[in-house]
Short mmCIF file of C-alpha atoms in Angstrom, two decimals:
data_model
loop_
_atom_site.label_atom_id
_atom_site.label_comp_id
_atom_site.label_asym_id
_atom_site.label_seq_id
_atom_site.Cartn_x
_atom_site.Cartn_y
_atom_site.Cartn_z
CA UNK A 1 77.82 95.51 117.83
CA UNK A 2 79.85 93.14 120.02
CA UNK A 3 77.96 91.08 122.60
CA UNK A 4 78.47 91.81 126.30
CA UNK A 5 80.57 88.70 126.70
CA UNK A 6 83.38 90.01 124.54
CA UNK A 7 86.51 89.91 126.66
CA UNK A 8 89.06 92.69 126.77
CA UNK A 9 91.94 91.66 124.68
CA UNK A 10 95.32 91.07 126.36
CA UNK A 11 98.42 90.02 124.35
CA UNK A 12 100.13 86.98 125.77
CA UNK A 13 103.62 87.32 127.29
CA UNK A 14 106.30 87.62 124.69
CA UNK A 15 108.44 84.85 126.31
CA UNK A 16 111.60 86.85 125.59
CA UNK A 17 110.53 87.37 122.01
CA UNK A 18 111.76 90.92 122.13
CA UNK A 19 115.28 89.49 122.05
CA UNK A 20 114.80 87.58 118.84
CA UNK A 21 112.59 87.00 115.82
CA UNK A 22 112.91 83.24 116.21
CA UNK A 23 109.90 82.82 118.49
CA UNK A 24 106.73 82.64 116.40
CA UNK A 25 103.37 81.48 117.70
CA UNK A 26 102.26 83.36 120.83
CA UNK A 27 104.14 86.55 120.16
CA UNK A 28 102.43 89.82 121.03
CA UNK A 29 101.02 91.98 118.26
CA UNK A 30 102.63 95.40 117.71
CA UNK A 31 99.38 97.29 118.10
CA UNK A 32 97.68 94.76 120.36
CA UNK A 33 97.97 96.93 123.44
CA UNK A 34 96.60 100.03 121.82
CA UNK A 35 92.99 98.90 122.57
CA UNK A 36 91.56 100.59 119.48
CA UNK A 37 89.17 97.72 118.81
CA UNK A 38 89.45 94.80 121.35
CA UNK A 39 87.47 92.41 119.09
CA UNK A 40 89.67 93.17 116.11
CA UNK A 41 92.81 92.78 118.23
CA UNK A 42 91.60 89.34 119.38
CA UNK A 43 90.78 88.23 115.81
CA UNK A 44 94.05 89.60 114.46
CA UNK A 45 95.90 87.70 117.11
CA UNK A 46 94.17 84.46 116.07
CA UNK A 47 94.95 85.20 112.36
CA UNK A 48 98.57 85.82 113.25
CA UNK A 49 98.69 82.51 115.10
CA UNK A 50 97.26 80.74 112.08
CA UNK A 51 99.79 82.32 109.72
CA UNK A 52 102.57 81.41 112.06
CA UNK A 53 101.21 77.85 112.38
CA UNK A 54 101.21 77.47 108.56
CA UNK A 55 104.71 78.91 108.24
CA UNK A 56 106.55 79.95 105.11
CA UNK A 57 105.27 78.26 102.01
CA UNK A 58 105.77 78.47 98.25
CA UNK A 59 102.85 80.94 98.16
CA UNK A 60 104.84 83.49 100.19
CA UNK A 61 108.08 82.84 98.23
CA UNK A 62 106.31 83.52 94.95
CA UNK A 63 104.93 86.70 96.47
CA UNK A 64 108.47 87.71 97.42
CA UNK A 65 109.44 87.51 93.78
CA UNK A 66 106.31 88.95 92.20
CA UNK A 67 106.01 91.79 94.76
CA UNK A 68 109.75 92.40 94.32
CA UNK A 69 109.03 93.19 90.69
CA UNK A 70 107.09 96.22 91.92
CA UNK A 71 110.18 97.48 93.80
CA UNK A 72 112.29 96.96 90.70
CA UNK A 73 109.92 98.75 88.34
CA UNK A 74 109.56 101.76 90.62
CA UNK A 75 113.32 102.34 90.77
CA UNK A 76 113.69 101.50 87.09
CA UNK A 77 111.30 104.13 85.88
CA UNK A 78 112.48 106.75 88.38
CA UNK A 79 116.10 106.37 87.22
CA UNK A 80 115.40 105.94 83.51
CA UNK A 81 113.67 109.32 83.24
CA UNK A 82 116.75 110.99 84.72
CA UNK A 83 119.11 108.96 82.53
CA UNK A 84 117.42 109.80 79.24
CA UNK A 85 116.31 113.31 79.98
CA UNK A 86 119.47 114.96 78.55
CA UNK A 87 119.31 112.91 75.32
CA UNK A 88 115.61 113.53 74.80
CA UNK A 89 116.20 117.19 75.43
CA UNK A 90 118.79 117.31 72.63
CA UNK A 91 115.96 116.26 70.34
CA UNK A 92 113.04 118.21 71.62
CA UNK A 93 114.82 121.36 72.92
CA UNK A 94 112.43 121.96 75.91
CA UNK A 95 112.17 125.27 77.72
CA UNK A 96 112.12 123.48 81.12
CA UNK A 97 114.87 120.94 81.40
CA UNK A 98 113.57 119.14 84.59
CA UNK A 99 110.10 118.59 83.19
CA UNK A 100 110.48 114.81 83.14
CA UNK A 101 111.60 114.72 86.82
CA UNK A 102 108.46 116.65 87.86
CA UNK A 103 106.33 114.41 85.55
CA UNK A 104 107.60 111.18 87.08
CA UNK A 105 107.14 112.36 90.67
CA UNK A 106 103.67 113.79 89.97
CA UNK A 107 102.72 110.38 88.56
CA UNK A 108 104.15 108.59 91.56
CA UNK A 109 102.54 111.01 94.01
CA UNK A 110 99.04 110.59 92.48
CA UNK A 111 99.55 106.83 92.07
CA UNK A 112 100.61 106.36 95.71
CA UNK A 113 97.57 108.17 96.99
CA UNK A 114 95.10 106.67 94.47
CA UNK A 115 96.22 103.07 94.84
CA UNK A 116 96.95 103.32 98.52
CA UNK A 117 93.45 104.65 99.35
CA UNK A 118 91.79 102.20 96.95
CA UNK A 119 93.60 99.25 98.61
CA UNK A 120 91.86 100.11 101.93
CA UNK A 121 88.49 100.64 100.22
CA UNK A 122 88.18 97.79 97.70
CA UNK A 123 91.09 95.54 98.73
CA UNK A 124 94.67 94.72 97.73
CA UNK A 125 94.36 92.25 94.87
CA UNK A 126 92.88 94.50 92.21
CA UNK A 127 95.62 97.18 92.49
CA UNK A 128 98.23 94.32 92.63
CA UNK A 129 97.13 92.92 89.34
CA UNK A 130 96.31 96.16 87.39
CA UNK A 131 98.98 98.78 88.40
CA UNK A 132 102.05 97.13 86.95
CA UNK A 133 100.34 96.23 83.65
CA UNK A 134 99.27 99.91 83.33
CA UNK A 135 102.78 101.01 83.94
CA UNK A 136 104.24 98.64 81.27
CA UNK A 137 101.89 99.96 78.52
CA UNK A 138 102.84 103.64 79.08
CA UNK A 139 106.50 102.70 79.52
CA UNK A 140 106.58 101.23 76.01
CA UNK A 141 104.71 104.12 74.32
CA UNK A 142 106.94 106.61 75.98
CA UNK A 143 109.68 105.50 73.63
CA UNK A 144 107.55 106.54 70.62
CA UNK A 145 106.98 110.10 71.92
CA UNK A 146 107.31 112.88 69.27
CA UNK A 147 107.38 115.84 71.73
CA UNK A 148 108.69 116.75 75.11
CA UNK A 149 105.14 117.30 76.48
CA UNK A 150 103.92 113.92 75.20
CA UNK A 151 107.01 112.20 76.63
CA UNK A 152 106.31 113.85 79.99
CA UNK A 153 102.65 112.64 79.90
CA UNK A 154 103.62 109.03 79.18
CA UNK A 155 106.37 109.13 81.83
CA UNK A 156 103.77 110.45 84.37
CA UNK A 157 101.32 107.70 83.54
CA UNK A 158 103.88 104.94 83.72
CA UNK A 159 104.93 106.31 87.12
CA UNK A 160 101.27 106.45 88.14
CA UNK A 161 101.15 102.66 87.87
CA UNK A 162 104.54 101.83 89.29
CA UNK A 163 104.39 104.34 92.13
CA UNK A 164 100.96 103.12 93.22
CA UNK A 165 102.09 99.49 92.88
CA UNK A 166 104.91 100.06 95.35
CA UNK A 167 102.37 100.91 98.07
CA UNK A 168 100.84 97.40 97.65
CA UNK A 169 104.05 95.39 97.41
CA UNK A 170 104.95 95.65 101.09
CA UNK A 171 101.33 95.49 102.35
CA UNK A 172 100.41 92.35 100.40
CA UNK A 173 103.61 90.50 101.28
CA UNK A 174 103.53 91.43 104.93
CA UNK A 175 99.89 90.36 105.39
CA UNK A 176 100.82 86.81 104.44
CA UNK A 177 104.12 86.59 106.22
CA UNK A 178 104.76 84.45 109.36
CA UNK A 179 106.16 86.75 112.12
CA UNK A 180 109.58 85.02 112.26
CA UNK A 181 109.98 85.85 108.55
CA UNK A 182 108.93 89.54 108.73
CA UNK A 183 112.57 90.53 108.25
CA UNK A 184 112.17 89.39 104.61
CA UNK A 185 110.19 92.58 104.04
CA UNK A 186 113.45 94.49 104.49
CA UNK A 187 115.35 92.07 102.30
CA UNK A 188 112.77 92.57 99.57
CA UNK A 189 114.25 96.02 98.96
CA UNK A 190 117.10 94.21 97.15
CA UNK A 191 114.71 94.22 94.21
CA UNK A 192 114.90 98.03 94.27
CA UNK A 193 118.62 97.72 93.66
CA UNK A 194 117.94 95.20 90.88
CA UNK A 195 115.79 97.78 89.15
CA UNK A 196 118.58 100.39 89.49
CA UNK A 197 121.05 97.89 88.00
CA UNK A 198 118.84 97.22 85.03
CA UNK A 199 118.47 101.01 84.44
CA UNK A 200 122.27 101.38 84.54
CA UNK A 201 122.87 98.44 82.23
CA UNK A 202 120.34 99.64 79.69
CA UNK A 203 121.94 103.11 79.73
CA UNK A 204 125.38 101.64 79.27
CA UNK A 205 124.13 99.42 76.42
CA UNK A 206 122.25 101.99 74.37
CA UNK A 207 123.23 105.56 75.18
CA UNK A 208 126.95 105.66 74.30
CA UNK A 209 126.44 104.03 70.82
CA UNK A 210 123.05 105.21 69.79
CA UNK A 211 122.91 108.89 70.75
CA UNK A 212 123.76 112.14 68.99
CA UNK A 213 127.02 113.75 70.19
CA UNK A 214 125.37 116.62 72.02
CA UNK A 215 123.26 119.73 71.65
CA UNK A 216 122.68 120.24 67.90
CA UNK A 217 123.15 124.02 68.36
CA UNK A 218 126.68 123.38 69.45
CA UNK A 219 127.68 120.27 67.44
CA UNK A 220 125.89 121.02 64.19
CA UNK A 221 124.74 117.38 64.09
CA UNK A 222 120.94 117.00 63.81
CA UNK A 223 119.30 115.14 66.66
CA UNK A 224 116.28 113.01 65.63
CA UNK A 225 114.82 109.50 65.72
CA UNK A 226 117.53 108.28 63.26
CA UNK A 227 120.59 109.82 64.89
CA UNK A 228 119.36 109.69 68.57
CA UNK A 229 117.40 106.48 69.13
CA UNK A 230 119.27 105.33 72.29
CA UNK A 231 116.91 106.90 74.81
CA UNK A 232 113.96 105.31 72.91
CA UNK A 233 115.61 101.92 73.02
CA UNK A 234 115.93 102.26 76.79
CA UNK A 235 112.23 102.91 77.15
CA UNK A 236 111.17 100.10 74.77
CA UNK A 237 113.45 97.57 76.58
CA UNK A 238 112.18 98.68 79.98
CA UNK A 239 108.56 98.53 78.89
CA UNK A 240 108.95 95.03 77.53
CA UNK A 241 110.62 93.90 80.75
CA UNK A 242 107.82 95.41 82.92
CA UNK A 243 105.19 93.83 80.64
CA UNK A 244 106.69 90.40 81.27
CA UNK A 245 106.73 91.13 85.02
CA UNK A 246 103.07 92.22 85.04
CA UNK A 247 101.97 89.09 83.11
CA UNK A 248 103.92 86.93 85.53
CA UNK A 249 101.85 88.38 88.35
CA UNK A 250 98.64 87.18 86.67
CA UNK A 251 99.85 83.78 85.51
CA UNK A 252 102.28 82.64 88.21
CA UNK A 253 99.98 83.27 91.16
CA UNK A 254 96.32 83.81 91.56
CA UNK A 255 96.38 86.34 94.37
CA UNK A 256 93.70 86.01 96.99
CA UNK A 257 92.62 88.92 99.13
CA UNK A 258 94.91 89.14 102.18
CA UNK A 259 93.51 87.64 105.45
CA UNK A 260 94.35 90.70 107.50
CA UNK A 261 92.35 92.96 105.16
CA UNK A 262 89.44 90.46 105.29
CA UNK A 263 89.45 90.23 109.12
CA UNK A 264 89.38 94.05 109.30
CA UNK A 265 86.30 93.98 107.01
CA UNK A 266 84.55 91.48 109.24
CA UNK A 267 84.58 88.79 106.52
CA UNK A 268 85.51 85.97 108.84
CA UNK A 269 84.42 83.17 106.63
CA UNK A 270 86.74 84.26 103.78
CA UNK A 271 89.58 84.62 106.27
CA UNK A 272 89.30 80.99 107.33
CA UNK A 273 88.77 79.84 103.72
CA UNK A 274 91.88 81.58 102.48
CA UNK A 275 94.21 80.34 105.28
CA UNK A 276 92.77 76.80 105.11
CA UNK A 277 93.31 76.80 101.34
CA UNK A 278 97.04 77.67 101.76
CA UNK A 279 97.41 75.11 104.59
CA UNK A 280 95.75 72.32 102.49
CA UNK A 281 97.77 73.23 99.29
CA UNK A 282 101.11 73.05 101.10
CA UNK A 283 100.19 70.24 103.57
CA UNK A 284 100.52 72.49 106.66
CA UNK A 285 98.43 72.53 109.86
CA UNK A 286 95.89 75.29 110.44
CA UNK A 287 93.69 75.19 113.55
CA UNK A 288 91.78 78.47 112.83
CA UNK A 289 88.07 77.99 112.61
CA UNK A 290 85.08 80.16 111.73
CA UNK A 291 83.54 79.41 115.13
CA UNK A 292 86.68 80.62 116.88
CA UNK A 293 86.61 83.98 115.12
CA UNK A 294 82.94 84.51 115.53
CA UNK A 295 83.10 83.86 119.28
CA UNK A 296 85.32 86.96 119.57
CA UNK A 297 82.40 89.14 118.50
CA UNK A 298 81.89 91.65 115.71
CA UNK A 299 84.56 94.12 114.61
CA UNK A 300 83.87 97.81 114.13
CA UNK A 301 83.81 97.18 110.40
CA UNK A 302 81.57 94.17 110.50
CA UNK A 303 77.80 94.07 110.11
CA UNK A 304 76.25 95.99 112.88
CA UNK A 305 79.65 97.09 114.06
CA UNK A 306 80.13 100.45 112.38
CA UNK A 307 82.01 101.96 115.26
CA UNK A 308 79.22 101.15 117.62
CA UNK A 309 81.49 100.08 120.48
CA UNK A 310 82.79 102.79 122.77
CA UNK A 311 86.37 103.63 121.88
CA UNK A 312 86.37 101.69 118.66
CA UNK A 313 87.48 103.19 115.38
CA UNK A 314 85.45 102.11 112.25
CA UNK A 315 87.32 100.88 109.19
CA UNK A 316 85.03 102.68 106.74
CA UNK A 317 82.68 105.66 106.44
CA UNK A 318 79.03 105.15 105.53
CA UNK A 319 79.88 105.92 101.90
CA UNK A 320 83.14 104.27 100.83
CA UNK A 321 83.86 106.48 97.85
CA UNK A 322 83.87 109.85 99.64
CA UNK A 323 86.12 112.28 101.48
CA UNK A 324 84.65 110.95 104.68
CA UNK A 325 86.18 107.60 103.85
CA UNK A 326 89.61 109.20 103.51
CA UNK A 327 89.16 110.99 106.78
CA UNK A 328 88.16 107.72 108.41
CA UNK A 329 91.38 106.04 107.42
CA UNK A 330 93.51 109.00 108.41
CA UNK A 331 91.74 109.14 111.78
CA UNK A 332 92.45 105.44 112.22
CA UNK A 333 96.18 106.13 111.92
CA UNK A 334 95.87 108.62 114.80
CA UNK A 335 93.60 106.46 116.99
CA UNK A 336 95.91 106.58 120.08
CA UNK A 337 98.72 108.84 121.23
CA UNK A 338 101.53 106.35 120.41
CA UNK A 339 100.02 105.57 117.00
CA UNK A 340 99.73 109.34 116.26
CA UNK A 341 103.39 109.85 117.19
CA UNK A 342 104.41 106.87 115.12
CA UNK A 343 102.48 107.92 112.05
CA UNK A 344 103.78 111.54 112.24
CA UNK A 345 107.45 110.46 112.60
CA UNK A 346 107.13 107.96 109.73
CA UNK A 347 105.66 110.58 107.43
CA UNK A 348 108.38 113.07 108.46
CA UNK A 349 111.02 110.47 107.69
CA UNK A 350 109.56 109.96 104.22
CA UNK A 351 109.60 113.70 103.62
CA UNK A 352 113.34 113.77 104.51
CA UNK A 353 114.35 110.87 102.39
CA UNK A 354 112.13 112.17 99.59
CA UNK A 355 114.39 115.18 99.35
CA UNK A 356 117.73 113.51 100.06
CA UNK A 357 117.37 110.55 97.66
CA UNK A 358 116.61 112.47 94.37
CA UNK A 359 119.09 115.22 95.21
CA UNK A 360 121.77 112.57 95.21
CA UNK A 361 120.60 109.67 93.06
CA UNK A 362 118.43 111.28 90.37
CA UNK A 363 120.96 114.01 89.68
CA UNK A 364 124.00 111.66 90.15
CA UNK A 365 124.60 111.33 86.36
CA UNK A 366 125.13 115.12 86.06
CA UNK A 367 127.47 115.16 89.08
CA UNK A 368 129.41 112.07 87.90
CA UNK A 369 129.92 113.59 84.48
CA UNK A 370 131.30 116.84 85.78
CA UNK A 371 133.32 115.10 88.41
CA UNK A 372 134.78 112.70 85.90
CA UNK A 373 135.77 115.66 83.76
CA UNK A 374 137.41 117.39 86.63
CA UNK A 375 139.39 114.19 87.49
CA UNK A 376 140.84 113.70 84.03
CA UNK A 377 137.86 112.88 81.87
CA UNK A 378 135.86 109.80 81.25
CA UNK A 379 134.25 108.51 78.02
CA UNK A 380 130.49 108.17 77.89
CA UNK A 381 130.85 104.43 77.99
CA UNK A 382 133.00 104.64 81.16
CA UNK A 383 130.59 107.07 82.81
CA UNK A 384 127.63 104.72 82.29
CA UNK A 385 129.72 101.71 83.27
CA UNK A 386 130.52 103.39 86.56
CA UNK A 387 126.84 104.28 86.95
CA UNK A 388 125.84 100.63 86.49
CA UNK A 389 128.48 99.43 88.93
CA UNK A 390 127.31 101.93 91.55
CA UNK A 391 123.73 100.67 91.13
CA UNK A 392 124.88 97.10 91.47
CA UNK A 393 126.01 97.93 95.00
CA UNK A 394 122.41 98.73 95.94
CA UNK A 395 121.45 95.08 95.78
CA UNK A 396 123.38 93.52 98.66
CA UNK A 397 122.70 96.26 101.23
CA UNK A 398 118.99 95.33 101.88
CA UNK A 399 120.22 91.78 102.44
CA UNK A 400 122.56 93.03 105.19
CA UNK A 401 119.77 95.25 106.50
CA UNK A 402 117.44 92.35 106.73
CA UNK A 403 119.94 90.34 108.80
CA UNK A 404 120.59 93.36 111.03
CA UNK A 405 116.87 93.85 111.57
CA UNK A 406 116.51 90.49 113.24
CA UNK A 407 119.53 90.87 115.51
CA UNK A 408 119.27 92.36 119.04
CA UNK A 409 122.88 93.57 118.57
CA UNK A 410 121.60 96.21 116.19
CA UNK A 411 118.45 97.31 118.16
CA UNK A 412 116.14 95.86 115.56
CA UNK A 413 114.60 97.95 112.77
CA UNK A 414 115.16 101.30 114.52
CA UNK A 415 118.85 100.60 115.18
CA UNK A 416 119.36 99.41 111.59
CA UNK A 417 117.97 102.69 110.31
CA UNK A 418 120.08 104.76 112.68
CA UNK A 419 123.26 102.91 111.65
CA UNK A 420 122.39 103.12 107.92
CA UNK A 421 121.66 106.84 108.10
CA UNK A 422 124.79 107.75 110.07
CA UNK A 423 127.18 105.68 107.96
CA UNK A 424 125.62 107.13 104.75
CA UNK A 425 126.14 110.66 106.21
CA UNK A 426 129.82 109.96 106.81
CA UNK A 427 130.37 108.78 103.26
CA UNK A 428 128.50 111.79 101.89
CA UNK A 429 130.89 114.18 103.70
CA UNK A 430 133.93 112.06 102.59
CA UNK A 431 132.74 111.92 98.98
CA UNK A 432 133.36 115.67 98.40
CA UNK A 433 137.10 115.12 98.96
CA UNK A 434 137.80 112.46 96.25
CA UNK A 435 140.85 113.10 94.07
CA UNK A 436 140.72 110.38 91.43
CA UNK A 437 138.28 108.47 89.27
CA UNK A 438 138.94 105.28 91.24
CA UNK A 439 138.04 107.08 94.49
CA UNK A 440 135.03 108.60 92.78
CA UNK A 441 133.65 105.23 91.80
CA UNK A 442 134.54 103.69 95.25
CA UNK A 443 132.72 106.38 97.26
CA UNK A 444 129.75 106.26 94.87
CA UNK A 445 129.43 102.52 95.43
CA UNK A 446 129.83 102.90 99.23
CA UNK A 447 127.05 105.58 99.37
CA UNK A 448 124.73 103.45 97.15
CA UNK A 449 125.27 100.54 99.49
CA UNK A 450 124.81 102.37 102.79
CA UNK A 451 121.95 104.52 101.62
CA UNK A 452 119.72 101.46 100.85
CA UNK A 453 120.30 100.07 104.39
CA UNK A 454 118.26 102.97 105.69
CA UNK A 455 115.83 103.22 102.75
CA UNK A 456 115.13 99.51 102.54
CA UNK A 457 114.52 99.30 106.26
CA UNK A 458 112.16 102.34 106.24
CA UNK A 459 110.15 100.76 103.40
CA UNK A 460 109.63 97.64 105.49
CA UNK A 461 109.13 99.37 108.83
CA UNK A 462 106.29 101.62 107.61
CA UNK A 463 103.69 98.89 106.88
CA UNK A 464 104.84 96.82 109.85
CA UNK A 465 103.71 99.45 112.40
CA UNK A 466 100.47 100.57 110.57
CA UNK A 467 97.09 98.99 111.41
CA UNK A 468 95.92 96.65 108.66
CA UNK A 469 92.63 98.49 108.09
CA UNK A 470 94.42 101.67 107.33
CA UNK A 471 97.73 100.31 106.01
CA UNK A 472 97.16 101.19 102.39
CA UNK A 473 96.32 104.81 103.29
CA UNK A 474 99.18 105.28 105.67
CA UNK A 475 101.61 103.73 103.26
CA UNK A 476 100.21 105.65 100.35
CA UNK A 477 100.44 109.07 102.16
CA UNK A 478 103.98 108.22 103.29
CA UNK A 479 105.24 107.44 99.78
CA UNK A 480 103.13 110.36 98.46
CA UNK A 481 104.98 112.76 100.71
CA UNK A 482 108.23 111.23 99.50
CA UNK A 483 107.23 111.96 95.88
CA UNK A 484 106.13 115.51 96.78
CA UNK A 485 109.68 116.25 97.97
CA UNK A 486 110.95 114.65 94.72
CA UNK A 487 109.05 117.42 92.88
CA UNK A 488 110.60 119.97 95.17
CA UNK A 489 114.07 118.55 94.41
CA UNK A 490 113.52 119.24 90.69
CA UNK A 491 112.60 122.81 91.49
CA UNK A 492 115.71 123.13 93.60
CA UNK A 493 117.81 121.69 90.80
CA UNK A 494 116.39 124.34 88.35
CA UNK A 495 117.80 127.15 90.42
CA UNK A 496 120.88 125.54 91.91
CA UNK A 497 124.03 124.07 90.32
CA UNK A 498 123.82 120.31 90.69
CA UNK A 499 127.34 119.90 89.38
CA UNK A 500 128.69 121.30 92.68
CA UNK A 501 129.02 119.35 95.95
CA UNK A 502 126.30 121.46 97.60
CA UNK A 503 123.51 118.87 97.18
CA UNK A 504 125.86 116.28 98.72
CA UNK A 505 126.31 118.38 101.86
CA UNK A 506 122.57 118.92 102.08
CA UNK A 507 121.98 115.19 101.80
CA UNK A 508 124.51 114.46 104.55
CA UNK A 509 122.71 116.89 106.91
CA UNK A 510 119.35 115.31 106.14
CA UNK A 511 120.63 111.86 107.08
CA UNK A 512 121.66 113.17 110.49
CA UNK A 513 118.04 114.24 111.06
CA UNK A 514 116.74 110.90 109.76
CA UNK A 515 118.90 109.00 112.31
CA UNK A 516 117.48 111.18 115.13
CA UNK A 517 113.89 110.61 114.03
CA UNK A 518 114.40 106.82 113.74
CA UNK A 519 115.61 106.83 117.41
CA UNK A 520 112.28 108.38 118.41
CA UNK A 521 109.99 105.77 116.75
CA UNK A 522 107.74 104.43 119.48
CA UNK A 523 107.25 100.90 118.05
CA UNK A 524 109.85 98.19 117.37
CA UNK A 525 108.60 95.29 115.24
CA UNK A 526 111.42 92.90 116.22
CA UNK A 527 109.97 90.31 118.51
CA UNK A 528 106.38 91.31 117.72
CA UNK A 529 103.89 90.73 114.89
CA UNK A 530 102.23 93.22 112.55
CA UNK A 531 98.58 93.87 113.12
#
């Protein structure tokens, strides 16, 4: 329990920081005025000051790359299952064509919840090191599947690792970032586009030349490992790439537990040791001391501080591996009225994008194929070339979004999401009117570019406005809801014709709602620091 001398925490004046991200030390913390735990707020402010004092180092830049791998793998596996599903179905003749789509989203749903909750219970670094390695193993063995059910299981398990890893990518990177560089969290979504590009290139390289010509019942050509190895090559290549990425995470950097997780746990000594280690390694100043942290008092999670202070919210239940622990973290996300509104709107946004994204992107190969046929016909090679080019356009958009996020001209993160959603909606409506293959490719590229302005910003905004002690849970539930709607999209596709423009109209309408929700977000990270 905190001593009686613990002062009420007050954030310092922003000194016009709300107009720019350039001001660093002395900024207010996003949740600093919510008064959930005054001692934790005071300590978090000191930790933020220390991180800002150290600044951007090689440690954070390596995290940018290594955490970006998680983004890339998530999009890679998500798209590969949709790319190879038709060719694998030629071989296995399944009764349910969209089984792989449901398998990948179930894996990502369970992974997001499992790894997200575990990150708040046992820490970030274990999930960071394990999840991607797990994904690579099942990604490789998926290529050796001898039945549709077995393929679905391996796809599900590979998605379990990658989908859970995605929850940690933003949290780990954010909790080491200086506040003036928090916009890099949005830019990191460019790795998502890189994963999409790799998926498109692998499809273009293997599927046109190493696949059977079609359904054996119609072509008379048998479809087996020898005549249809293309989809297996895609999985083998992807798995090998993911394995290299997972090994790089272990060898390139020895991840330490994030200081913001440690301060929420009341482990002040480790907080100071971690930040002083980074400062010493990169010859940077760091004035944070153990005495300074301890003078603030004891947090609700620290020894003797299990929610003992009036109005405080504990970081853990008495038994960490229990339903009470989950409830404790969920309750922490709703500790105040503004936090409750923020959490609810964020989760609703993830539900919306969870339906809109797969309706368009996961089923895009089907729509492109039928659209290409209607516009004069395209060879398989041309179809997959166009698919790779469209995915290439997903890389620069998060870079633009990152620059927009730090500019007051675009109303920060919220304004960037509003603009991205509305421009995407406009291109969706226009896309249904294309009359040539060139227009088809052009509008597909434009949608891929604009869509990731919104998506990449939402990925970054979510952890920025969540409290550190409950960030993994909040992020995991958000992405879990996204995956749940992905499962629903597969069910919709089973009973609807995805070769028609109807899914495009539905997506356009959903983006209008997303823009309206973004305008209602109560917190704006620009000019403030994550807690």
